[in-house]
Every structure is written in C-alpha cells, then in structure tokens.
PDB file of C-alpha atoms in Angstrom:
ATOM      1  CA  GLU A   1       0.000   0.000   0.000  1.00  0.00           C
ATOM      2  CA  ASP A   2       1.263   3.461  -0.909  1.00  0.00           C
ATOM      3  CA  GLN A   3       2.251   5.620   2.067  1.00  0.00           C
ATOM      4  CA  VAL A   4       3.191   9.268   2.507  1.00  0.00           C
ATOM      5  CA  THR A   5       4.559  10.693   5.761  1.00  0.00           C
ATOM      6  CA  GLN A   6       5.171  14.396   6.197  1.00  0.00           C
ATOM      7  CA  SER A   7       7.264  16.043   8.883  1.00  0.00           C
ATOM      8  CA  PRO A   8       7.156  18.088  10.936  1.00  0.00           C
ATOM      9  CA  GLU A   9       3.399  18.298  11.542  1.00  0.00           C
ATOM     10  CA  ALA A  10       3.748  21.989  12.362  1.00  0.00           C
ATOM     11  CA  LEU A  11       6.534  24.506  11.803  1.00  0.00           C
ATOM     12  CA  ARG A  12       6.755  28.037  13.145  1.00  0.00           C
ATOM     13  CA  LEU A  13       9.314  30.374  11.560  1.00  0.00           C
ATOM     14  CA  GLN A  14      10.242  33.990  11.858  1.00  0.00           C
ATOM     15  CA  GLU A  15       9.989  36.000   8.673  1.00  0.00           C
ATOM     16  CA  GLY A  16      13.206  35.460   6.704  1.00  0.00           C
ATOM     17  CA  GLU A  17      14.133  32.236   8.543  1.00  0.00           C
ATOM     18  CA  SER A  18      14.669  29.554   5.860  1.00  0.00           C
ATOM     19  CA  SER A  19      13.733  25.906   6.480  1.00  0.00           C
ATOM     20  CA  SER A  20      12.672  22.647   4.817  1.00  0.00           C
ATOM     21  CA  LEU A  21       9.615  20.403   4.928  1.00  0.00           C
ATOM     22  CA  ASN A  22      10.020  16.657   4.451  1.00  0.00           C
ATOM     23  CA  CYS A  23       7.873  14.127   2.594  1.00  0.00           C
ATOM     24  CA  SER A  24       8.848  10.458   2.882  1.00  0.00           C
ATOM     25  CA  TYR A  25       7.065   7.992   0.639  1.00  0.00           C
ATOM     26  CA  THR A  26       6.724   4.351  -0.320  1.00  0.00           C
ATOM     27  CA  VAL A  27       4.957   3.640  -3.583  1.00  0.00           C
ATOM     28  CA  SER A  28       4.753   0.806  -6.093  1.00  0.00           C
ATOM     29  CA  GLY A  29       6.266   2.647  -9.040  1.00  0.00           C
ATOM     30  CA  LEU A  30       6.243   6.440  -8.918  1.00  0.00           C
ATOM     31  CA  ARG A  31       4.505   8.244 -11.743  1.00  0.00           C
ATOM     32  CA  GLY A  32       4.744  11.624 -10.030  1.00  0.00           C
ATOM     33  CA  LEU A  33       5.174  13.364  -6.669  1.00  0.00           C
ATOM     34  CA  PHE A  34       3.080  16.457  -6.131  1.00  0.00           C
ATOM     35  CA  TRP A  35       3.226  19.406  -3.731  1.00  0.00           C
ATOM     36  CA  TYR A  36       0.140  21.454  -2.919  1.00  0.00           C
ATOM     37  CA  ARG A  37      -0.559  24.457  -0.705  1.00  0.00           C
ATOM     38  CA  GLN A  38      -3.821  24.597   1.247  1.00  0.00           C
ATOM     39  CA  ASP A  39      -5.170  27.697   2.963  1.00  0.00           C
ATOM     40  CA  PRO A  40      -7.791  27.307   5.732  1.00  0.00           C
ATOM     41  CA  GLY A  41     -11.268  26.532   4.359  1.00  0.00           C
ATOM     42  CA  LYS A  42     -10.006  26.202   0.787  1.00  0.00           C
ATOM     43  CA  GLY A  43      -9.080  23.391  -1.559  1.00  0.00           C
ATOM     44  CA  PRO A  44      -5.416  22.536  -2.172  1.00  0.00           C
ATOM     45  CA  GLU A  45      -3.567  24.616  -4.773  1.00  0.00           C
ATOM     46  CA  PHE A  46      -1.124  22.807  -7.062  1.00  0.00           C
ATOM     47  CA  LEU A  47       2.528  23.868  -6.727  1.00  0.00           C
ATOM     48  CA  PHE A  48       4.875  21.317  -8.324  1.00  0.00           C
ATOM     49  CA  THR A  49       5.153  17.909  -9.974  1.00  0.00           C
ATOM     50  CA  LEU A  50       8.418  15.952  -9.718  1.00  0.00           C
ATOM     51  CA  TYR A  51       8.912  12.812 -11.789  1.00  0.00           C
ATOM     52  CA  SER A  52      12.363  11.376 -11.122  1.00  0.00           C
ATOM     53  CA  ALA A  53      15.109  11.382  -8.507  1.00  0.00           C
ATOM     54  CA  GLY A  54      17.377  14.386  -8.812  1.00  0.00           C
ATOM     55  CA  GLU A  55      14.700  16.621 -10.270  1.00  0.00           C
ATOM     56  CA  GLU A  56      14.199  20.116  -8.819  1.00  0.00           C
ATOM     57  CA  LYS A  57      11.463  22.714  -9.372  1.00  0.00           C
ATOM     58  CA  GLU A  58      11.351  26.326  -8.154  1.00  0.00           C
ATOM     59  CA  LYS A  59       8.627  28.908  -7.718  1.00  0.00           C
ATOM     60  CA  GLU A  60       9.328  32.198  -5.977  1.00  0.00           C
ATOM     61  CA  ARG A  61      10.611  31.315  -2.469  1.00  0.00           C
ATOM     62  CA  LEU A  62       9.841  27.593  -2.816  1.00  0.00           C
ATOM     63  CA  LYS A  63      12.068  24.850  -4.192  1.00  0.00           C
ATOM     64  CA  ALA A  64      11.065  21.180  -4.336  1.00  0.00           C
ATOM     65  CA  THR A  65      13.572  18.339  -4.670  1.00  0.00           C
ATOM     66  CA  LEU A  66      13.134  14.583  -5.072  1.00  0.00           C
ATOM     67  CA  THR A  67      15.130  11.480  -4.136  1.00  0.00           C
ATOM     68  CA  LYS A  68      14.093   7.832  -4.419  1.00  0.00           C
ATOM     69  CA  LYS A  69      12.584   7.844  -0.928  1.00  0.00           C
ATOM     70  CA  GLU A  70      11.707  11.427  -0.073  1.00  0.00           C
ATOM     71  CA  SER A  71      11.042  14.935  -1.250  1.00  0.00           C
ATOM     72  CA  PHE A  72      11.886  18.241   0.357  1.00  0.00           C
ATOM     73  CA  LEU A  73      10.154  21.571   0.049  1.00  0.00           C
ATOM     74  CA  HIS A  74      12.697  24.272   0.814  1.00  0.00           C
ATOM     75  CA  ILE A  75      11.382  27.688   1.795  1.00  0.00           C
ATOM     76  CA  THR A  76      13.875  30.520   1.456  1.00  0.00           C
ATOM     77  CA  ALA A  77      13.347  33.772   3.404  1.00  0.00           C
ATOM     78  CA  PRO A  78       9.652  33.070   4.028  1.00  0.00           C
ATOM     79  CA  LYS A  79       7.054  35.814   4.406  1.00  0.00           C
ATOM     80  CA  PRO A  80       3.834  35.749   6.487  1.00  0.00           C
ATOM     81  CA  GLU A  81       1.827  35.127   3.304  1.00  0.00           C
ATOM     82  CA  ASP A  82       3.610  31.768   2.955  1.00  0.00           C
ATOM     83  CA  SER A  83       1.700  30.560   6.027  1.00  0.00           C
ATOM     84  CA  ALA A  84      -0.445  27.581   4.959  1.00  0.00           C
ATOM     85  CA  THR A  85      -0.596  23.790   5.106  1.00  0.00           C
ATOM     86  CA  TYR A  86       1.689  22.141   2.569  1.00  0.00           C
ATOM     87  CA  LEU A  87       0.560  18.737   1.274  1.00  0.00           C
ATOM     88  CA  CYS A  88       2.627  16.114  -0.494  1.00  0.00           C
ATOM     89  CA  ALA A  89       1.046  13.398  -2.666  1.00  0.00           C
ATOM     90  CA  VAL A  90       2.270  10.467  -4.752  1.00  0.00           C
ATOM     91  CA  ARG A  91       0.668   8.904  -7.803  1.00  0.00           C
ATOM     92  CA  PRO A  92       1.802   5.364  -8.674  1.00  0.00           C
ATOM     93  CA  GLY A  93       0.094   5.246 -12.052  1.00  0.00           C
ATOM     94  CA  ALA A  94      -3.214   6.157 -13.607  1.00  0.00           C
ATOM     95  CA  GLY A  95      -5.763   6.872 -10.926  1.00  0.00           C
ATOM     96  CA  LYS A  96      -5.617   8.071  -7.358  1.00  0.00           C
ATOM     97  CA  SER A  97      -3.067  10.177  -5.568  1.00  0.00           C
ATOM     98  CA  THR A  98      -2.171   9.303  -1.978  1.00  0.00           C
ATOM     99  CA  PHE A  99      -1.731  12.352   0.231  1.00  0.00           C
ATOM    100  CA  GLY A 100       0.181  12.930   3.442  1.00  0.00           C
ATOM    101  CA  ASP A 101      -1.411  14.771   6.356  1.00  0.00           C
ATOM    102  CA  GLY A 102       0.524  17.932   5.625  1.00  0.00           C
ATOM    103  CA  THR A 103       2.844  20.349   7.400  1.00  0.00           C
ATOM    104  CA  THR A 104       1.218  23.490   8.776  1.00  0.00           C
ATOM    105  CA  LEU A 105       3.620  26.391   8.351  1.00  0.00           C
ATOM    106  CA  THR A 106       3.242  29.608  10.330  1.00  0.00           C
ATOM    107  CA  VAL A 107       5.527  32.529   9.487  1.00  0.00           C
ATOM    108  CA  LYS A 108       5.597  35.309  12.083  1.00  0.00           C
ATOM    109  CA  PRO A 109       6.486  38.873  11.027  1.00  0.00           C
TER     110      PRO A 109
ATOM    111  CA  GLU B   1      -9.811  29.073 -17.398  1.00  0.00           C
ATOM    112  CA  THR B   2     -12.903  28.795 -15.262  1.00  0.00           C
ATOM    113  CA  GLY B   3     -11.518  26.672 -12.410  1.00  0.00           C
ATOM    114  CA  VAL B   4     -13.408  24.013 -10.448  1.00  0.00           C
ATOM    115  CA  THR B   5     -16.712  24.993  -8.865  1.00  0.00           C
ATOM    116  CA  GLN B   6     -18.391  23.018  -6.093  1.00  0.00           C
ATOM    117  CA  SER B   7     -21.846  23.388  -4.601  1.00  0.00           C
ATOM    118  CA  PRO B   8     -23.097  23.809  -2.002  1.00  0.00           C
ATOM    119  CA  THR B   9     -20.277  25.286   0.084  1.00  0.00           C
ATOM    120  CA  HIS B  10     -21.762  24.151   3.392  1.00  0.00           C
ATOM    121  CA  LEU B  11     -24.388  21.562   4.269  1.00  0.00           C
ATOM    122  CA  ILE B  12     -25.888  20.165   7.458  1.00  0.00           C
ATOM    123  CA  LYS B  13     -27.641  16.798   7.302  1.00  0.00           C
ATOM    124  CA  THR B  14     -29.140  14.378   9.797  1.00  0.00           C
ATOM    125  CA  ARG B  15     -27.766  10.870  10.290  1.00  0.00           C
ATOM    126  CA  GLY B  16     -29.457   8.446   7.893  1.00  0.00           C
ATOM    127  CA  GLN B  17     -30.243  11.060   5.253  1.00  0.00           C
ATOM    128  CA  GLN B  18     -28.864  11.173   1.726  1.00  0.00           C
ATOM    129  CA  VAL B  19     -26.809  13.979   0.157  1.00  0.00           C
ATOM    130  CA  THR B  20     -25.713  14.996  -3.343  1.00  0.00           C
ATOM    131  CA  LEU B  21     -22.686  17.194  -3.901  1.00  0.00           C
ATOM    132  CA  ARG B  22     -21.953  18.811  -7.263  1.00  0.00           C
ATOM    133  CA  CYS B  23     -18.822  19.776  -9.143  1.00  0.00           C
ATOM    134  CA  SER B  24     -18.136  21.604 -12.390  1.00  0.00           C
ATOM    135  CA  SER B  25     -14.671  20.733 -13.630  1.00  0.00           C
ATOM    136  CA  GLN B  26     -12.177  23.092 -15.221  1.00  0.00           C
ATOM    137  CA  SER B  27     -12.607  23.668 -18.933  1.00  0.00           C
ATOM    138  CA  GLY B  28     -10.615  21.119 -20.945  1.00  0.00           C
ATOM    139  CA  HIS B  29     -10.294  18.632 -18.075  1.00  0.00           C
ATOM    140  CA  ASN B  30     -11.834  15.196 -18.692  1.00  0.00           C
ATOM    141  CA  THR B  31     -11.016  13.491 -15.392  1.00  0.00           C
ATOM    142  CA  VAL B  32     -12.746  14.188 -12.086  1.00  0.00           C
ATOM    143  CA  SER B  33     -11.697  12.815  -8.714  1.00  0.00           C
ATOM    144  CA  TRP B  34     -13.421  13.116  -5.355  1.00  0.00           C
ATOM    145  CA  TYR B  35     -11.619  13.266  -2.021  1.00  0.00           C
ATOM    146  CA  GLN B  36     -12.747  13.349   1.608  1.00  0.00           C
ATOM    147  CA  GLN B  37     -10.690  15.458   4.001  1.00  0.00           C
ATOM    148  CA  ALA B  38     -11.242  15.157   7.744  1.00  0.00           C
ATOM    149  CA  LEU B  39     -10.046  17.973   9.971  1.00  0.00           C
ATOM    150  CA  GLY B  40      -6.265  17.948  10.372  1.00  0.00           C
ATOM    151  CA  GLN B  41      -5.761  15.153   7.853  1.00  0.00           C
ATOM    152  CA  GLY B  42      -4.811  14.872   4.221  1.00  0.00           C
ATOM    153  CA  PRO B  43      -7.399  14.199   1.506  1.00  0.00           C
ATOM    154  CA  GLN B  44      -8.509  10.557   1.146  1.00  0.00           C
ATOM    155  CA  PHE B  45      -9.334   9.255  -2.330  1.00  0.00           C
ATOM    156  CA  ILE B  46     -12.986   8.274  -2.851  1.00  0.00           C
ATOM    157  CA  PHE B  47     -13.151   7.608  -6.613  1.00  0.00           C
ATOM    158  CA  GLN B  48     -12.262   8.938 -10.034  1.00  0.00           C
ATOM    159  CA  TYR B  49     -14.260   9.313 -13.246  1.00  0.00           C
ATOM    160  CA  TYR B  50     -12.918   9.449 -16.780  1.00  0.00           C
ATOM    161  CA  ARG B  51     -15.240   9.868 -19.755  1.00  0.00           C
ATOM    162  CA  GLU B  52     -18.290   9.122 -17.584  1.00  0.00           C
ATOM    163  CA  GLU B  53     -16.892   5.807 -16.258  1.00  0.00           C
ATOM    164  CA  GLU B  54     -15.546   5.116 -12.760  1.00  0.00           C
ATOM    165  CA  ASN B  55     -11.903   4.063 -13.236  1.00  0.00           C
ATOM    166  CA  GLY B  56     -10.580   3.935  -9.683  1.00  0.00           C
ATOM    167  CA  ARG B  57     -12.015   3.678  -6.195  1.00  0.00           C
ATOM    168  CA  GLY B  58     -10.605   4.069  -2.689  1.00  0.00           C
ATOM    169  CA  ASN B  59     -11.608   2.296   0.520  1.00  0.00           C
ATOM    170  CA  PHE B  60     -15.102   3.743   0.774  1.00  0.00           C
ATOM    171  CA  PRO B  61     -18.323   1.715   1.092  1.00  0.00           C
ATOM    172  CA  PRO B  62     -20.853   1.398  -1.756  1.00  0.00           C
ATOM    173  CA  ARG B  63     -23.106   4.028  -0.172  1.00  0.00           C
ATOM    174  CA  PHE B  64     -20.634   6.499  -1.691  1.00  0.00           C
ATOM    175  CA  SER B  65     -21.453   6.696  -5.393  1.00  0.00           C
ATOM    176  CA  GLY B  66     -20.903   9.124  -8.200  1.00  0.00           C
ATOM    177  CA  LEU B  67     -21.652  10.223 -11.726  1.00  0.00           C
ATOM    178  CA  GLN B  68     -19.829  12.118 -14.433  1.00  0.00           C
ATOM    179  CA  PHE B  69     -21.826  13.846 -17.158  1.00  0.00           C
ATOM    180  CA  PRO B  70     -20.947  14.447 -20.851  1.00  0.00           C
ATOM    181  CA  ASN B  71     -19.846  18.000 -20.020  1.00  0.00           C
ATOM    182  CA  TYR B  72     -17.419  16.453 -17.451  1.00  0.00           C
ATOM    183  CA  SER B  73     -19.306  17.851 -14.455  1.00  0.00           C
ATOM    184  CA  SER B  74     -19.793  15.366 -11.635  1.00  0.00           C
ATOM    185  CA  GLU B  75     -21.884  14.412  -8.612  1.00  0.00           C
ATOM    186  CA  LEU B  76     -21.012  12.634  -5.384  1.00  0.00           C
ATOM    187  CA  ASN B  77     -23.903  10.890  -3.664  1.00  0.00           C
ATOM    188  CA  VAL B  78     -23.755   9.572  -0.120  1.00  0.00           C
ATOM    189  CA  ASN B  79     -26.600   7.441   1.255  1.00  0.00           C
ATOM    190  CA  ALA B  80     -27.409   6.577   4.865  1.00  0.00           C
ATOM    191  CA  LEU B  81     -25.207   9.327   6.268  1.00  0.00           C
ATOM    192  CA  GLU B  82     -23.150   8.570   9.367  1.00  0.00           C
ATOM    193  CA  LEU B  83     -21.630  10.996  11.855  1.00  0.00           C
ATOM    194  CA  ASP B  84     -18.121  10.061  10.603  1.00  0.00           C
ATOM    195  CA  ASP B  85     -19.062  11.311   7.129  1.00  0.00           C
ATOM    196  CA  SER B  86     -18.664  14.854   8.454  1.00  0.00           C
ATOM    197  CA  ALA B  87     -15.739  16.277   6.475  1.00  0.00           C
ATOM    198  CA  LEU B  88     -14.656  18.582   3.663  1.00  0.00           C
ATOM    199  CA  TYR B  89     -15.433  16.964   0.297  1.00  0.00           C
ATOM    200  CA  LEU B  90     -13.097  18.031  -2.462  1.00  0.00           C
ATOM    201  CA  CYS B  91     -13.562  17.710  -6.185  1.00  0.00           C
ATOM    202  CA  ALA B  92     -10.451  17.766  -8.361  1.00  0.00           C
ATOM    203  CA  SER B  93     -10.176  17.859 -12.127  1.00  0.00           C
ATOM    204  CA  SER B  94      -7.198  17.025 -14.281  1.00  0.00           C
ATOM    205  CA  SER B  95      -6.131  16.143 -17.803  1.00  0.00           C
ATOM    206  CA  ILE B  96      -3.346  14.155 -19.414  1.00  0.00           C
ATOM    207  CA  GLU B  97      -1.485  17.376 -20.140  1.00  0.00           C
ATOM    208  CA  GLN B  98      -1.724  18.615 -16.560  1.00  0.00           C
ATOM    209  CA  GLU B  99      -1.122  15.798 -14.115  1.00  0.00           C
ATOM    210  CA  GLY B 100      -1.509  17.895 -10.994  1.00  0.00           C
ATOM    211  CA  TYR B 101      -5.072  18.406  -9.793  1.00  0.00           C
ATOM    212  CA  THR B 102      -7.083  21.596  -9.906  1.00  0.00           C
ATOM    213  CA  PHE B 103      -9.207  21.482  -6.754  1.00  0.00           C
ATOM    214  CA  GLY B 104     -12.448  23.215  -5.944  1.00  0.00           C
ATOM    215  CA  SER B 105     -12.927  24.946  -2.607  1.00  0.00           C
ATOM    216  CA  GLY B 106     -14.883  21.980  -1.305  1.00  0.00           C
ATOM    217  CA  THR B 107     -18.211  21.294   0.363  1.00  0.00           C
ATOM    218  CA  ARG B 108     -18.188  21.235   4.162  1.00  0.00           C
ATOM    219  CA  LEU B 109     -20.633  18.495   5.207  1.00  0.00           C
ATOM    220  CA  THR B 110     -21.756  18.227   8.813  1.00  0.00           C
ATOM    221  CA  VAL B 111     -23.817  15.213   9.875  1.00  0.00           C
ATOM    222  CA  VAL B 112     -25.703  15.596  13.145  1.00  0.00           C
TER     223      VAL B 112
END
C-alpha cells in the first residue's frame, strides 16, 4: 500500500528564517510526486510535480527536490503570506493520488 | 480558465439522510476525482471518473457513489449518512497534459 509521511506536523518560523519540509514515501512505481498548498477553508492549490530522482522545481521562495525515498520543500526567506498547510502526494500510475497529512507552516512577522 | 466549482459550500444533514454534492470541472479537463478530508488530515481518495466511467475507487463503502456527465461535471452521492461522514469533500479535475489536480474549494458536510 502506498504511504506518505510528512514532517514536521507543524513549523513556526520567523519572517526570513529559511527551512525545509520533508515528505517520505513508499509507492509501487512512482509516476509523479506532487506538492500542494492549502489555505484554511479552501481546496489545495497545485505547486509542483516531480517525476524522477534528482529533479528540482522552483517557484518564488519555494524549491522542491526529489530522491528515491523522499522529497523536500525548501522555503527561502519566508514571508507571512507563505503561512499555509503544505501537502505532499504520490501517484503510482493512472488513478488516485495518496496524500500525506501535511505540514502546517506559520511565518511570524 | 474557469476553475473548479463546487456546490453547495456548506451543508448540514441528519444521520441516515442522503446527500448529493456537485462539481463543475475546469474547462478542458476530462477526469474528475473526489476526495474526503477530515479535519487535520490529508485528503482521502474516494473515486475517479474518466469519460463518464468510474476508473478507480478508494476504501469507501458502496453508499458512496458518483456520476460524471458528458460536459465532465460530476456528482457525489452519499446514502445513509453517518456521523463520521462529516468532512470537507473536495472535487479535483485534471487532464493528461496537466497531471496535478485543480481542486475546488470543497463542500463542508456536517452530519448531526
């Protein structure tokens, strides 16, 4: 069975304090690993897709990386507007994605 | 792009009742997936529809059923509601060209 574990569950940072979120996964053949951002009361918003180990994607202050067992979401010099829950998901093939429970990031000014 | 629209946004039902949730997928997307998200947890896969056929299902009982229409909009039906069905129900659309989901804002269902 596919599994996704995200850590830490919650992360509090000061504005400008860089850090990383972890997503560990086990999957029977990875078709893609996805990162989403979810604000309270809203649906997840797609950020990145990573397909193979060694791949990296960047968007503003966020950079996602992928190895054979885990993915990291690096946040450089975060701002309060980066506060949200970040979800990681894996898709083994056609069909469902399996999500982790997310990391809730709070960035204090 | 029109995005994914879900209705209603909030709903309160009594245990044992039936509910229908609706979703209009993003223009150009032919695949619709439904997820259940309990508070503080990640979304759990319910099922997926492609070209009006169910082509994947998660660990949910048969009282969870769905439909996809020719315009790719979709419905989620839940019969015999239980208290544990209280959750945020998310609709997500996708296409071959865009493998990441576009999610709607969800329907918050409360069963009392």
